[in-house]
């Protein structure tokens, strides 16, 4: 088999798995063009291998931005190496590279990691063979809205540089997985495996459920609940993130297997993979039901490339034409209406195109791994010993065509019972208690109050730390319905742990009041803390709220700091760079 006249290395830095997914799709396209490709997280690849650059080689970097412009765990070592001041300006002069970033424009520091990586590679003499691409999670199509045009353009550029590539594209790749039916019973415990790579690798551990209760009234529009787990295997500090690996509904998975795969859900199989990526359990006996309950995101929303994949198997001409239309650049508005706005699932799409009978091995390859979900920890190690709590808002909504949807992890959490086991691990978040006492402003509308409950409860036990001014701003709709932890805040005030607790109830009076309004109302106190070396923490929804809060802070700087608008914005950016203005949104 003839190979392409060049090779490619695809390197990713990924915290939640999205950047890894993008990197895998780039590598898959490379294989379709018969390009020898290496796929790795940046830290596992390392600086030493990066420096051994061959003339016939292209490097593609995919990097996500987390929190306050922080690099993902599994690229942190390579990034530090690239930042070394000892490296000369021509250190990577033989490298040809491209960079695609994944970010969220609701954060003030948008796609910072990809921007910095692109510039640093240029500073070291590397040559960009294709312009930098930036994917925005706020796009109607998610990051695919930016990624697919970028990737198509990158391959066009490579075909311009290497015209012989045009004749080398394969119709399809050989399956990565081999699925063998076996006799006997499944293994007692089939491990989930690890998530991430490099220093960002995590292995989920089981945590028994101690409690799961709704804390909003039954007649309130949203079910918000406290989920409490045993912390026997989990170590955390206030401000950390609990990562939960959810499961699909057993009944829904069973029905899908019977109706679409047309097999007994309890059929036992063994999976083999020649380049094991840890997505599925290989070499052990597992039921098909277990695969679709614990491992595969069959009830997630497919991306554009799935429709192109499905068209290969459609035997009905009308179905094939429709699938190709949905996967084409011209059909993106239709894809948005049919797929993304309706939050259609892989299972539903497969049912909508019944002539496309996909072999199980190929379906296992195309349906992504169930992604873990992240929650700010609401408990304190000292106040809640041996326990870990999260504050979870159950996500329920109607699509434009009135389909009722419930978030996967929301459904999973709502159905938990005491004694059930949840696969979890923890990691550091953007927020933390400063090492020495400094004035703090904590702004947490809705479930964004969770990390501040953790931090304030912990501070109430640190008697030798010394006092500091702490002002907490909380926002919700109704005092009677969603004022989370109301009595705890009263206790923290009476103990002197916090200086002020300022609620904003948006629906209890004709004029809506939000946290940004309360910040403006107390602008003198806010300015005193910001200008005096204090820290400003914000947690909550990533919609318009962070910008509205930042606008309020800029107004306060203008009024009380006597600044111009430009000076106020510069001041806020300086606070962000120094870690004194920290945002954690979701």
Short mmCIF file of C-alpha atoms in Angstrom, two decimals, residues 6-288:
data_model
loop_
_atom_site.label_atom_id
_atom_site.label_comp_id
_atom_site.label_asym_id
_atom_site.label_seq_id
_atom_site.Cartn_x
_atom_site.Cartn_y
_atom_site.Cartn_z
CA UNK A 6 4.82 12.99 4.59
CA UNK A 7 3.95 11.96 8.14
CA UNK A 8 1.89 13.72 10.80
CA UNK A 9 1.97 13.97 14.57
CA UNK A 10 -1.25 15.06 16.29
CA UNK A 11 -0.71 16.24 19.87
CA UNK A 12 -3.43 17.33 22.27
CA UNK A 13 -3.90 18.94 25.64
CA UNK A 14 -7.32 17.99 26.96
CA UNK A 15 -8.97 18.33 30.36
CA UNK A 16 -12.49 17.00 29.73
CA UNK A 17 -11.87 14.94 26.59
CA UNK A 18 -13.13 17.38 23.92
CA UNK A 19 -9.67 18.29 22.61
CA UNK A 20 -8.74 14.61 22.56
CA UNK A 21 -11.87 13.92 20.49
CA UNK A 22 -10.84 16.60 17.98
CA UNK A 23 -7.31 15.20 17.81
CA UNK A 24 -8.63 11.69 17.20
CA UNK A 25 -10.78 12.96 14.33
CA UNK A 26 -7.78 14.67 12.73
CA UNK A 27 -5.79 11.45 13.09
CA UNK A 28 -8.64 9.46 11.54
CA UNK A 29 -8.63 11.75 8.50
CA UNK A 30 -4.87 11.30 8.26
CA UNK A 31 -5.35 7.54 8.08
CA UNK A 32 -8.00 7.99 5.37
CA UNK A 33 -5.39 9.87 3.32
CA UNK A 34 -2.87 7.09 4.12
CA UNK A 35 -0.72 9.53 6.07
CA UNK A 36 1.40 7.82 8.77
CA UNK A 37 0.16 9.44 11.96
CA UNK A 38 1.16 9.51 15.63
CA UNK A 39 -1.49 10.53 18.17
CA UNK A 40 -0.55 11.44 21.74
CA UNK A 41 -1.21 13.85 24.54
CA UNK A 42 1.54 16.47 24.66
CA UNK A 43 3.11 15.36 27.93
CA UNK A 44 3.39 11.71 26.88
CA UNK A 45 5.08 12.82 23.64
CA UNK A 46 7.49 15.14 25.41
CA UNK A 47 9.97 17.83 24.44
CA UNK A 48 12.80 15.48 23.51
CA UNK A 49 10.75 13.81 20.76
CA UNK A 50 9.38 17.16 19.63
CA UNK A 51 12.93 18.40 19.04
CA UNK A 52 13.72 15.45 16.75
CA UNK A 53 11.84 16.97 13.84
CA UNK A 54 11.99 15.32 10.43
CA UNK A 55 11.80 17.41 7.26
CA UNK A 56 8.84 15.40 5.93
CA UNK A 57 6.72 15.91 9.04
CA UNK A 58 3.76 18.06 10.06
CA UNK A 59 2.70 18.68 13.66
CA UNK A 60 -0.90 19.51 14.55
CA UNK A 61 -1.59 20.73 18.09
CA UNK A 62 -5.06 20.70 19.66
CA UNK A 63 -5.40 22.48 23.00
CA UNK A 64 -8.31 23.37 25.22
CA UNK A 65 -8.38 26.27 27.66
CA UNK A 66 -9.62 25.62 31.18
CA UNK A 67 -10.73 28.15 33.77
CA UNK A 68 -8.55 31.24 33.92
CA UNK A 69 -6.55 30.47 30.79
CA UNK A 70 -4.90 27.42 32.37
CA UNK A 71 -3.28 24.69 30.25
CA UNK A 72 -4.77 21.19 30.64
CA UNK A 73 -2.96 18.84 32.99
CA UNK A 74 -1.71 16.56 30.23
CA UNK A 75 0.19 19.30 28.39
CA UNK A 76 1.58 21.16 31.40
CA UNK A 77 5.08 19.62 31.29
CA UNK A 78 5.60 20.21 27.56
CA UNK A 79 4.29 23.76 27.92
CA UNK A 80 6.79 24.50 30.68
CA UNK A 81 9.57 23.12 28.47
CA UNK A 82 8.50 25.32 25.56
CA UNK A 83 8.53 28.38 27.83
CA UNK A 84 12.16 27.83 28.87
CA UNK A 85 14.16 31.02 28.40
CA UNK A 86 17.19 28.93 27.43
CA UNK A 87 15.64 27.98 24.09
CA UNK A 88 17.03 30.00 21.14
CA UNK A 89 14.71 31.73 18.68
CA UNK A 90 15.52 29.16 15.98
CA UNK A 91 15.07 26.10 18.19
CA UNK A 92 12.12 24.73 16.19
CA UNK A 93 12.93 26.28 12.82
CA UNK A 94 12.41 22.98 11.00
CA UNK A 95 8.92 22.45 12.40
CA UNK A 96 5.80 22.92 10.27
CA UNK A 97 2.74 23.14 12.45
CA UNK A 98 -0.93 24.04 12.86
CA UNK A 99 -2.90 24.78 16.04
CA UNK A 100 -6.59 24.40 16.82
CA UNK A 101 -7.95 25.60 20.14
CA UNK A 102 -11.11 24.79 22.06
CA UNK A 103 -12.54 27.43 24.36
CA UNK A 104 -15.64 29.20 25.56
CA UNK A 105 -16.14 32.85 24.65
CA UNK A 106 -18.19 33.40 27.83
CA UNK A 107 -14.85 33.38 29.68
CA UNK A 108 -12.91 36.66 29.62
CA UNK A 109 -9.71 34.76 28.73
CA UNK A 110 -10.94 33.04 25.56
CA UNK A 111 -8.86 30.25 24.02
CA UNK A 112 -5.78 31.60 25.75
CA UNK A 113 -3.83 28.32 25.68
CA UNK A 114 -4.08 27.84 21.91
CA UNK A 115 -3.24 31.50 21.28
CA UNK A 116 -0.16 31.33 23.49
CA UNK A 117 0.96 27.98 22.09
CA UNK A 118 0.68 29.25 18.51
CA UNK A 119 2.69 32.37 19.32
CA UNK A 120 5.33 30.48 21.31
CA UNK A 121 5.95 28.05 18.45
CA UNK A 122 6.39 31.02 16.11
CA UNK A 123 8.77 32.62 18.62
CA UNK A 124 10.89 29.46 18.51
CA UNK A 125 11.19 29.62 14.73
CA UNK A 126 8.49 27.11 13.75
CA UNK A 127 6.50 27.78 10.56
CA UNK A 128 2.70 27.62 10.53
CA UNK A 129 1.62 25.73 7.40
CA UNK A 130 -2.03 26.66 8.11
CA UNK A 131 -3.67 29.50 10.11
CA UNK A 132 -4.62 29.01 13.74
CA UNK A 133 -8.20 27.86 14.37
CA UNK A 134 -10.31 28.63 17.45
CA UNK A 135 -13.40 26.62 18.37
CA UNK A 136 -16.07 28.25 20.53
CA UNK A 137 -18.37 26.14 22.67
CA UNK A 138 -20.93 28.97 22.47
CA UNK A 139 -21.35 28.41 18.70
CA UNK A 140 -24.77 27.01 17.71
CA UNK A 141 -23.01 23.88 16.44
CA UNK A 142 -20.63 23.73 19.39
CA UNK A 143 -16.93 23.71 18.58
CA UNK A 144 -17.75 21.78 15.38
CA UNK A 145 -19.02 25.04 13.92
CA UNK A 146 -15.41 26.26 13.78
CA UNK A 147 -13.53 22.97 13.70
CA UNK A 148 -15.03 21.34 10.61
CA UNK A 149 -14.31 24.30 8.25
CA UNK A 150 -10.83 24.59 9.78
CA UNK A 151 -10.03 20.89 9.29
CA UNK A 152 -11.40 20.87 5.73
CA UNK A 153 -9.22 23.88 4.96
CA UNK A 154 -6.15 22.29 6.54
CA UNK A 155 -6.45 19.20 4.35
CA UNK A 156 -7.00 21.37 1.26
CA UNK A 157 -3.76 23.14 2.10
CA UNK A 158 -1.89 19.83 2.48
CA UNK A 159 -3.23 18.64 -0.88
CA UNK A 160 -1.98 21.87 -2.44
CA UNK A 161 1.46 21.25 -0.95
CA UNK A 162 1.39 17.56 -1.94
CA UNK A 163 -0.80 17.08 -5.07
CA UNK A 164 -0.16 13.32 -5.10
CA UNK A 165 -2.31 13.08 -1.96
CA UNK A 166 -5.50 13.50 -4.02
CA UNK A 167 -5.23 9.98 -5.45
CA UNK A 168 -4.57 8.33 -2.11
CA UNK A 169 -7.83 8.75 -0.13
CA UNK A 170 -9.38 5.48 1.04
CA UNK A 171 -13.14 4.92 1.00
CA UNK A 172 -13.07 3.70 4.59
CA UNK A 173 -10.73 2.47 7.29
CA UNK A 174 -10.49 -1.05 8.60
CA UNK A 175 -12.40 -1.42 11.91
CA UNK A 176 -10.33 -0.70 15.00
CA UNK A 177 -12.26 -3.14 17.15
CA UNK A 178 -12.85 -6.85 16.85
CA UNK A 179 -15.90 -8.12 18.75
CA UNK A 180 -16.09 -11.84 19.53
CA UNK A 181 -19.11 -13.57 21.04
CA UNK A 182 -18.10 -15.91 23.87
CA UNK A 183 -19.79 -18.40 26.14
CA UNK A 184 -19.97 -18.12 29.89
CA UNK A 185 -20.70 -15.30 32.30
CA UNK A 186 -19.25 -11.78 32.24
CA UNK A 187 -16.35 -10.85 34.50
CA UNK A 188 -17.40 -9.77 37.98
CA UNK A 189 -15.96 -6.28 37.71
CA UNK A 190 -15.18 -4.65 34.38
CA UNK A 191 -13.10 -1.53 35.15
CA UNK A 192 -13.82 1.80 33.53
CA UNK A 193 -10.12 2.27 32.93
CA UNK A 194 -8.41 5.64 33.15
CA UNK A 195 -9.35 9.05 31.83
CA UNK A 196 -6.86 11.45 30.30
CA UNK A 197 -3.16 10.92 29.76
CA UNK A 198 0.12 12.12 31.21
CA UNK A 199 -0.14 13.88 34.58
CA UNK A 200 -3.83 14.43 33.79
CA UNK A 201 -4.58 10.70 34.01
CA UNK A 202 -7.30 9.79 36.52
CA UNK A 203 -8.69 6.44 37.57
CA UNK A 204 -12.30 6.58 38.85
CA UNK A 205 -12.97 4.99 42.22
CA UNK A 206 -16.34 3.85 43.59
CA UNK A 207 -18.04 6.11 46.16
CA UNK A 208 -21.15 4.84 47.98
CA UNK A 209 -24.17 7.17 48.02
CA UNK A 210 -24.97 8.35 51.56
CA UNK A 211 -27.82 10.70 50.67
CA UNK A 212 -29.57 12.27 47.69
CA UNK A 213 -32.36 14.70 48.47
CA UNK A 214 -34.19 17.50 46.76
CA UNK A 215 -33.79 20.84 48.54
CA UNK A 216 -36.21 22.90 46.44
CA UNK A 217 -40.00 22.61 46.96
CA UNK A 218 -41.85 20.12 44.77
CA UNK A 219 -43.79 22.97 43.13
CA UNK A 220 -40.60 24.86 42.24
CA UNK A 221 -39.73 24.79 38.54
CA UNK A 222 -36.34 23.13 39.12
CA UNK A 223 -35.24 20.09 41.05
CA UNK A 224 -32.04 21.05 42.87
CA UNK A 225 -30.54 18.47 45.17
CA UNK A 226 -27.72 17.70 47.52
CA UNK A 227 -25.93 14.49 46.64
CA UNK A 228 -23.69 13.16 49.40
CA UNK A 229 -21.10 10.45 48.81
CA UNK A 230 -18.57 8.67 50.96
CA UNK A 231 -15.17 10.36 50.72
CA UNK A 232 -13.23 7.30 51.82
CA UNK A 233 -11.34 7.12 48.49
CA UNK A 234 -11.48 10.84 47.62
CA UNK A 235 -9.16 13.52 48.97
CA UNK A 236 -10.02 17.13 48.26
CA UNK A 237 -9.55 20.70 49.39
CA UNK A 238 -12.12 23.52 49.28
CA UNK A 239 -12.56 24.82 45.75
CA UNK A 240 -11.83 21.45 44.16
CA UNK A 241 -13.95 19.76 41.49
CA UNK A 242 -15.68 16.39 41.84
CA UNK A 243 -15.78 14.49 38.56
CA UNK A 244 -18.60 12.00 38.21
CA UNK A 245 -18.77 9.27 35.59
CA UNK A 246 -22.51 8.86 34.87
CA UNK A 247 -24.33 5.87 33.48
CA UNK A 248 -27.03 5.56 30.87
CA UNK A 249 -30.48 4.31 31.78
CA UNK A 250 -30.44 0.50 31.84
CA UNK A 251 -33.94 0.29 30.38
CA UNK A 252 -33.23 2.77 27.58
CA UNK A 253 -29.99 0.98 26.69
CA UNK A 254 -31.72 -2.40 26.76
CA UNK A 255 -34.46 -1.14 24.43
CA UNK A 256 -31.92 0.31 21.99
CA UNK A 257 -29.97 -2.95 21.82
CA UNK A 258 -33.10 -5.01 21.19
CA UNK A 259 -34.63 -2.64 18.62
CA UNK A 260 -31.56 -1.45 16.70
CA UNK A 261 -28.71 -3.90 17.22
CA UNK A 262 -31.14 -6.81 17.36
CA UNK A 263 -29.18 -8.82 19.86
CA UNK A 264 -29.79 -10.10 23.34
CA UNK A 265 -28.52 -7.33 25.67
CA UNK A 266 -26.98 -9.97 27.94
CA UNK A 267 -24.84 -11.43 25.15
CA UNK A 268 -21.26 -11.75 26.41
CA UNK A 269 -18.46 -10.46 24.17
CA UNK A 270 -14.72 -9.90 24.25
CA UNK A 271 -13.32 -6.81 22.54
CA UNK A 272 -9.88 -6.58 20.97
CA UNK A 273 -8.23 -3.38 19.74
CA UNK A 274 -4.84 -3.23 18.02
CA UNK A 275 -4.14 0.32 19.22
CA UNK A 276 -5.93 0.27 22.56
CA UNK A 277 -6.98 3.80 23.51
CA UNK A 278 -8.71 2.89 26.77
CA UNK A 279 -12.15 3.80 25.45
CA UNK A 280 -13.59 0.30 25.85
CA UNK A 281 -12.72 -2.65 28.10
CA UNK A 282 -10.51 -4.97 26.08
CA UNK A 283 -9.57 -8.55 26.85
CA UNK A 284 -12.35 -9.16 29.37
CA UNK A 285 -15.83 -10.65 29.21
CA UNK A 286 -18.50 -7.97 29.15
CA UNK A 287 -22.17 -7.86 28.17
CA UNK A 288 -23.37 -5.67 25.34
#
